[in-house]
Short mmCIF file of C-alpha atoms and ligand atoms in Angstrom, two decimals:
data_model
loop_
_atom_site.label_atom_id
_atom_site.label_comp_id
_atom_site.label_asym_id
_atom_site.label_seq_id
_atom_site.Cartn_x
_atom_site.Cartn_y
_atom_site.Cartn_z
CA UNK A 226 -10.23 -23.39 44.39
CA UNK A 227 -7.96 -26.58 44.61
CA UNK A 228 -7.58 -29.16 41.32
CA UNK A 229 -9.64 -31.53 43.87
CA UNK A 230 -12.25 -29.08 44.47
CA UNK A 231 -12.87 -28.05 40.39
CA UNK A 232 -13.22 -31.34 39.77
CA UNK A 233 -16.22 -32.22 42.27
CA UNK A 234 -17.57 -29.25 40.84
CA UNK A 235 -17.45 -30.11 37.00
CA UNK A 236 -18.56 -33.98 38.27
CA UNK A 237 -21.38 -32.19 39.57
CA UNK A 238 -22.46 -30.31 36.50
CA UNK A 239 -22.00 -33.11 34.49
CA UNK A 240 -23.96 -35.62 36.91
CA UNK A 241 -26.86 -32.72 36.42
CA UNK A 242 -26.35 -32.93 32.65
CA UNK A 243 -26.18 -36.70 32.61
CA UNK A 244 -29.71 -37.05 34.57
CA UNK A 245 -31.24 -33.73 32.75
CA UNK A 246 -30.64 -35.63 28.92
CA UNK A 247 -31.89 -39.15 30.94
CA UNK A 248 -28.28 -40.89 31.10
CA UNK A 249 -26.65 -42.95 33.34
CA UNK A 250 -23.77 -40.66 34.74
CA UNK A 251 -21.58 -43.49 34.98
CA UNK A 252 -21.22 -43.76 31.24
CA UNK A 253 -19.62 -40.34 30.69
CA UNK A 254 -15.92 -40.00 31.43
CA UNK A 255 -14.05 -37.21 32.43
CA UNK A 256 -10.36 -36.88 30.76
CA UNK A 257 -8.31 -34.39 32.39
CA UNK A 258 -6.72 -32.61 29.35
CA UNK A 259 -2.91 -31.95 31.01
CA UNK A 260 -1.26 -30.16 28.47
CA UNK A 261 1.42 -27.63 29.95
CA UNK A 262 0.68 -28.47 33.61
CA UNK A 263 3.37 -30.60 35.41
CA UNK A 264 3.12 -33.70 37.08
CA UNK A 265 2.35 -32.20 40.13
CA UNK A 266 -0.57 -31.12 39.06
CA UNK A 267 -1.60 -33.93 36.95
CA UNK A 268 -1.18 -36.13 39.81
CA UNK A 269 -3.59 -33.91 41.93
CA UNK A 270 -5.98 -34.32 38.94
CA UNK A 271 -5.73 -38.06 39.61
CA UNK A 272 -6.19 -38.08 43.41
CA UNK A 273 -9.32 -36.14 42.51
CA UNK A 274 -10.95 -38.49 40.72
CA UNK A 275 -10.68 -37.82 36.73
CA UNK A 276 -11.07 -40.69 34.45
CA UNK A 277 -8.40 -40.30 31.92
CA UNK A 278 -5.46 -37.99 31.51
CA UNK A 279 -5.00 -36.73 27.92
CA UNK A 280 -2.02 -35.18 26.60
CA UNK A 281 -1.24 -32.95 23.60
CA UNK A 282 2.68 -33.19 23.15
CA UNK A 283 4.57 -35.81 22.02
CA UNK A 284 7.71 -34.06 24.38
CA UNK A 285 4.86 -33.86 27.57
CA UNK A 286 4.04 -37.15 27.23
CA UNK A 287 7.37 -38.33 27.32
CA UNK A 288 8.46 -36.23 30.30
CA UNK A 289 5.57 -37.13 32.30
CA UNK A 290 5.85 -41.00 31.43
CA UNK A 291 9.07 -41.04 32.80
CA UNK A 292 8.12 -39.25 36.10
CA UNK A 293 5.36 -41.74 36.54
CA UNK A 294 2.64 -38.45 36.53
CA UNK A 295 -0.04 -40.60 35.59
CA UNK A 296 0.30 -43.86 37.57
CA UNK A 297 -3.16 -44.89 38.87
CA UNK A 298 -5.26 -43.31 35.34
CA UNK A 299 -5.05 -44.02 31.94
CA UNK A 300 -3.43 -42.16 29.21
CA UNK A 301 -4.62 -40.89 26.28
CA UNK A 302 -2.81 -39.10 23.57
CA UNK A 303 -5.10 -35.80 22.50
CA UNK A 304 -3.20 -33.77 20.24
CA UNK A 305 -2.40 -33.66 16.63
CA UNK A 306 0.58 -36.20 16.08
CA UNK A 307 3.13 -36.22 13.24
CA UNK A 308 3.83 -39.57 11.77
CA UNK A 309 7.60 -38.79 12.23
CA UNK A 310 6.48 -39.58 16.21
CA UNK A 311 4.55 -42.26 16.40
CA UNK A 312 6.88 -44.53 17.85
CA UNK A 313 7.05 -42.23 20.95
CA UNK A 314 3.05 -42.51 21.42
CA UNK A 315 1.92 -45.93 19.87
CA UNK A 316 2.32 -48.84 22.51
CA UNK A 317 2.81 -45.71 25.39
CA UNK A 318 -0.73 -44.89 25.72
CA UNK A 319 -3.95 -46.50 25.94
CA UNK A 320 -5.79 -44.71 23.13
CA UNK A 321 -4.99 -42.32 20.32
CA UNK A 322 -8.21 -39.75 20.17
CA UNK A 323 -6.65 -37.61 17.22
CA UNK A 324 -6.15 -39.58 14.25
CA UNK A 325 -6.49 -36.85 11.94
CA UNK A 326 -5.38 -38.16 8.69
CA UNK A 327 -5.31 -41.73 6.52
CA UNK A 328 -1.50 -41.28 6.70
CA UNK A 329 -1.00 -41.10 10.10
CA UNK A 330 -3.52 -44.10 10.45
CA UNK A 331 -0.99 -46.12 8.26
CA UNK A 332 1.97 -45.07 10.38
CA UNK A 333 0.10 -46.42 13.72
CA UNK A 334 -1.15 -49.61 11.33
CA UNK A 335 3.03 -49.96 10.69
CA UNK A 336 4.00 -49.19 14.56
CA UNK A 337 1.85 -51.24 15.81
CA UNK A 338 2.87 -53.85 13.88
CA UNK A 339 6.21 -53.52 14.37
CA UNK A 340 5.53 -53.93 17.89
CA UNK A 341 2.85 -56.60 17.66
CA UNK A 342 0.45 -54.80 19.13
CA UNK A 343 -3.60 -53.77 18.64
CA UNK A 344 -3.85 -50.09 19.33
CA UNK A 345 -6.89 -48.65 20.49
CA UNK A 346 -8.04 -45.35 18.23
CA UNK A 347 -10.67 -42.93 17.79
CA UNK A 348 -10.91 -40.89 14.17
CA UNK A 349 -10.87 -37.03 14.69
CA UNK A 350 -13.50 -35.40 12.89
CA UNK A 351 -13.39 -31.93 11.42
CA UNK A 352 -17.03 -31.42 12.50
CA UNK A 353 -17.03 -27.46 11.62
CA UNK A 354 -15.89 -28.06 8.46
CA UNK A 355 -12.59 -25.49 9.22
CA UNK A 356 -10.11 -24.60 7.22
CA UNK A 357 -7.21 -24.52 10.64
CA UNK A 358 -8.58 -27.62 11.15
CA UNK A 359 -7.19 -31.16 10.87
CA UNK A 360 -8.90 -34.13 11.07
CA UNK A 361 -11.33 -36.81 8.88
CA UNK A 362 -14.79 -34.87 6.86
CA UNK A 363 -18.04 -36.51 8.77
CA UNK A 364 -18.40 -38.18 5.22
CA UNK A 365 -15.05 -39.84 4.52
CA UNK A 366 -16.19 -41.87 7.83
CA UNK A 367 -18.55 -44.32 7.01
CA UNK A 368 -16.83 -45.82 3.95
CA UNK A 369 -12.70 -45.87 5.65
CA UNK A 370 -14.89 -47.88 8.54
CA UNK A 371 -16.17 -50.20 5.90
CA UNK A 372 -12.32 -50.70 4.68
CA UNK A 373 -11.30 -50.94 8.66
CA UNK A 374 -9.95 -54.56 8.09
CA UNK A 375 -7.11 -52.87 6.30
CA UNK A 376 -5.50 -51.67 9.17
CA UNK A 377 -5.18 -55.62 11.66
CA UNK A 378 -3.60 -53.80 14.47
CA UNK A 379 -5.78 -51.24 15.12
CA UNK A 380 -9.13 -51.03 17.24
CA UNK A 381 -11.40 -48.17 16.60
CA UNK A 382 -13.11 -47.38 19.52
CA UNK A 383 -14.93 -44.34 18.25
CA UNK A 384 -15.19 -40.75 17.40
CA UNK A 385 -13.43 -37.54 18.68
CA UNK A 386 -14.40 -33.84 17.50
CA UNK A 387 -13.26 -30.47 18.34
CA UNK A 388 -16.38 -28.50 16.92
CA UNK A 389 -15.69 -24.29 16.25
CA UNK A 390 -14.93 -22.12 19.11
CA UNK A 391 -18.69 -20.49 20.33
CA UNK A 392 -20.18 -16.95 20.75
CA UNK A 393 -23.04 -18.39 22.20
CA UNK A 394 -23.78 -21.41 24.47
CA UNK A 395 -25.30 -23.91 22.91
CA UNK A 396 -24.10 -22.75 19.69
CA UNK A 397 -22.24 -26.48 19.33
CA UNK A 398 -25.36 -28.47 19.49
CA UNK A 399 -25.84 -28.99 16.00
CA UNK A 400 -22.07 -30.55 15.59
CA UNK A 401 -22.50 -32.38 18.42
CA UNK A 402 -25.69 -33.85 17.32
CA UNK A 403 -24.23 -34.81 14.20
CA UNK A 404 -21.32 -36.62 15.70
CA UNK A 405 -23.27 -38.26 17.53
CA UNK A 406 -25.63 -39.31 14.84
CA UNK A 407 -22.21 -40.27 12.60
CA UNK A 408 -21.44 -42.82 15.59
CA UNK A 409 -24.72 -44.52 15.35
CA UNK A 410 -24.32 -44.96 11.80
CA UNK A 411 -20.76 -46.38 12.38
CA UNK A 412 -22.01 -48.37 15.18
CA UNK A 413 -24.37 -50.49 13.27
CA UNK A 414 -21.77 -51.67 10.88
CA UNK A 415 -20.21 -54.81 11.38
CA UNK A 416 -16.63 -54.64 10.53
CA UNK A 417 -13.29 -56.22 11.65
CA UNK A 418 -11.51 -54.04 14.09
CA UNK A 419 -13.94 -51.92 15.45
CA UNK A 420 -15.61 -51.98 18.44
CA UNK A 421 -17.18 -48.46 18.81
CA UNK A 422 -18.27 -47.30 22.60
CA UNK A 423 -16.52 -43.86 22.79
CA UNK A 424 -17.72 -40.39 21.48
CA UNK A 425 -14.82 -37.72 22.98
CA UNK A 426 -16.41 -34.43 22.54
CA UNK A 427 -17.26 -31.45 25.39
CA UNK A 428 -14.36 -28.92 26.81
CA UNK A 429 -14.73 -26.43 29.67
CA UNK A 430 -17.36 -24.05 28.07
CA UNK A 431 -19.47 -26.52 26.61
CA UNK A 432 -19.05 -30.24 28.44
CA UNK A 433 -22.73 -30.14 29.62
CA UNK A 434 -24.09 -29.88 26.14
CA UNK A 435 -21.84 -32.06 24.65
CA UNK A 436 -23.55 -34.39 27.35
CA UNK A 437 -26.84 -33.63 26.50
CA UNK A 438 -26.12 -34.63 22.80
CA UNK A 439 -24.50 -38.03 23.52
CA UNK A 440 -20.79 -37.51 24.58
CA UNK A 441 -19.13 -40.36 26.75
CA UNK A 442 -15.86 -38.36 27.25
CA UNK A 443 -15.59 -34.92 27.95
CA UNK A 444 -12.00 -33.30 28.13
CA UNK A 445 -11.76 -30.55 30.18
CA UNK A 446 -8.41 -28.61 31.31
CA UNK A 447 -9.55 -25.11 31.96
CA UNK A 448 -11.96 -25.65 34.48
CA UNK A 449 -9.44 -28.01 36.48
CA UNK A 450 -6.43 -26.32 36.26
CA UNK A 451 -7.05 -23.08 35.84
CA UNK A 452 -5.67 -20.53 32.77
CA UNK A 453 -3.16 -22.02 30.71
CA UNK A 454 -0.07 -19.68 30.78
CA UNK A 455 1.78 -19.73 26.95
CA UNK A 456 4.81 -18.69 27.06
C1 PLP B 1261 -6.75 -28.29 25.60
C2 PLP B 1261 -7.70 -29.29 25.05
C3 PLP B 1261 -8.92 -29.55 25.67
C4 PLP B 1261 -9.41 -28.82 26.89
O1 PLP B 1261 -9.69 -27.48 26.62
P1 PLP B 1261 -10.26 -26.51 27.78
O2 PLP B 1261 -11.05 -25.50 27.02
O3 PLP B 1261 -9.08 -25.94 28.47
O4 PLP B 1261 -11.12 -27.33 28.66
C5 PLP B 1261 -9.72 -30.54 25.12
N1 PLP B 1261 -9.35 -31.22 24.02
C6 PLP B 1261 -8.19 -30.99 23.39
C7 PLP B 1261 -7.83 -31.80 22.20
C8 PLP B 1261 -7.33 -30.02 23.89
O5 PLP B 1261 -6.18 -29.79 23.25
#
């Protein structure tokens, strides 16, 4: 099957999930996760219709920036980022999803500032509580929200998670009902800076449950591109 026709597929299954959970199918976004396909095939991904492009490598990104791969979608940086790169990301794309860590929050607070920009972020939560894992403790969430005025040039938009990898589908319900609870409870806050509409969770083998539990961004590369081939 073509890019084109994988994505009317997974549009379908998630228009089915959407209406099946009583949503709006409108308010769930599909983000074409790109990582180590070239902008041939990213631009396919755009001509079929995903959302968002999101990209894992600092050295993709900047590749496929400067051949113009995602003209016509917006970008979205997806993968864990060192602080030694910010500079290559912040400003470049139009949200982080993977703040992992307070310090690389202060080195996109400095960036951005340096640049005198806001920069729209979501805080990666380590939902499955893993060890391999980077990313923010569902607890440590509420109160560095509360203290969100620290940090003047950046918007938080939301939450992102990358729960454990499955035996079973459905397995990821229960972290994917807790994000989603943990962006209620950050919702109802009022603080400075934040302005939280986005919940980024759902991949290939488990978007339409992510769905069912509240997601408004699932990113999905398997299912549109096909195996990923590492060298
Ligand atoms: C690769 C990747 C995805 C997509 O994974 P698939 O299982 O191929 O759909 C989603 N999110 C992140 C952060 C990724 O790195």
């Amino acid at each position: 099957m073509s890019i084109a026709e994988n994505i009317a597929k997974i549009r379908a299954q998630m228009n089915e999930a959407a209406i099946a959970a009583g949503r709006e199918p409108k308010e769930i976004l599909l983000c074409a996760a790109t990582k180590m396909n070239d902008a041939d095939a990213v631009r396919a991904a755009i001509a079929g219709g995903v959302d968002v492009c999101g990209e894992n490598r600092v050295q993709e990104l900047t590749q496929k920036l400067s051949q113009h791969a995602y003209d016509g979608a917006p970008v979205h940086f997806i993968g864990h980022l060192q602080t030694n790169k910010v500079k290559q990301v912040v400003g470049k794309v139009d949200l982080i999803q993977s703040v992992d860590s307070l310090r690389l929050l202060e080195a996109i607070q400095k960036e951005a500032q340096r640049q005198n920009i806001r920069q729209d972020i979501l805080l990666e939560v380590n939902i499955g509580q893993e060890e391999s894992k980077s990313g923010f403790h569902a607890e440590e969430i509420l109160p560095l929200v509360k203290e969100f005025s620290k940090y003047p040039n950046i918007c938080l938009r939301g939450l992102m998670a990358i729960p454990p990898i499955s035996q079973n589908s459905g397995d990821n319900r229960k972290f994917f009902e807790k994000m989603c609870s943990l962006t209620v409870d950050i919702t109802t806050k009022n603080v400075d800076n934040i302005c939280v509409d986005i919940l980024s969770m759902g991949m290939s083998d488990d978007f339409a449950d992510a769905i069912a539990c509240g997601s408004t961004m699932v990113r999905i590369g398997t299912a549109i591109f096909g195996q990923r081939h590492y060298a």
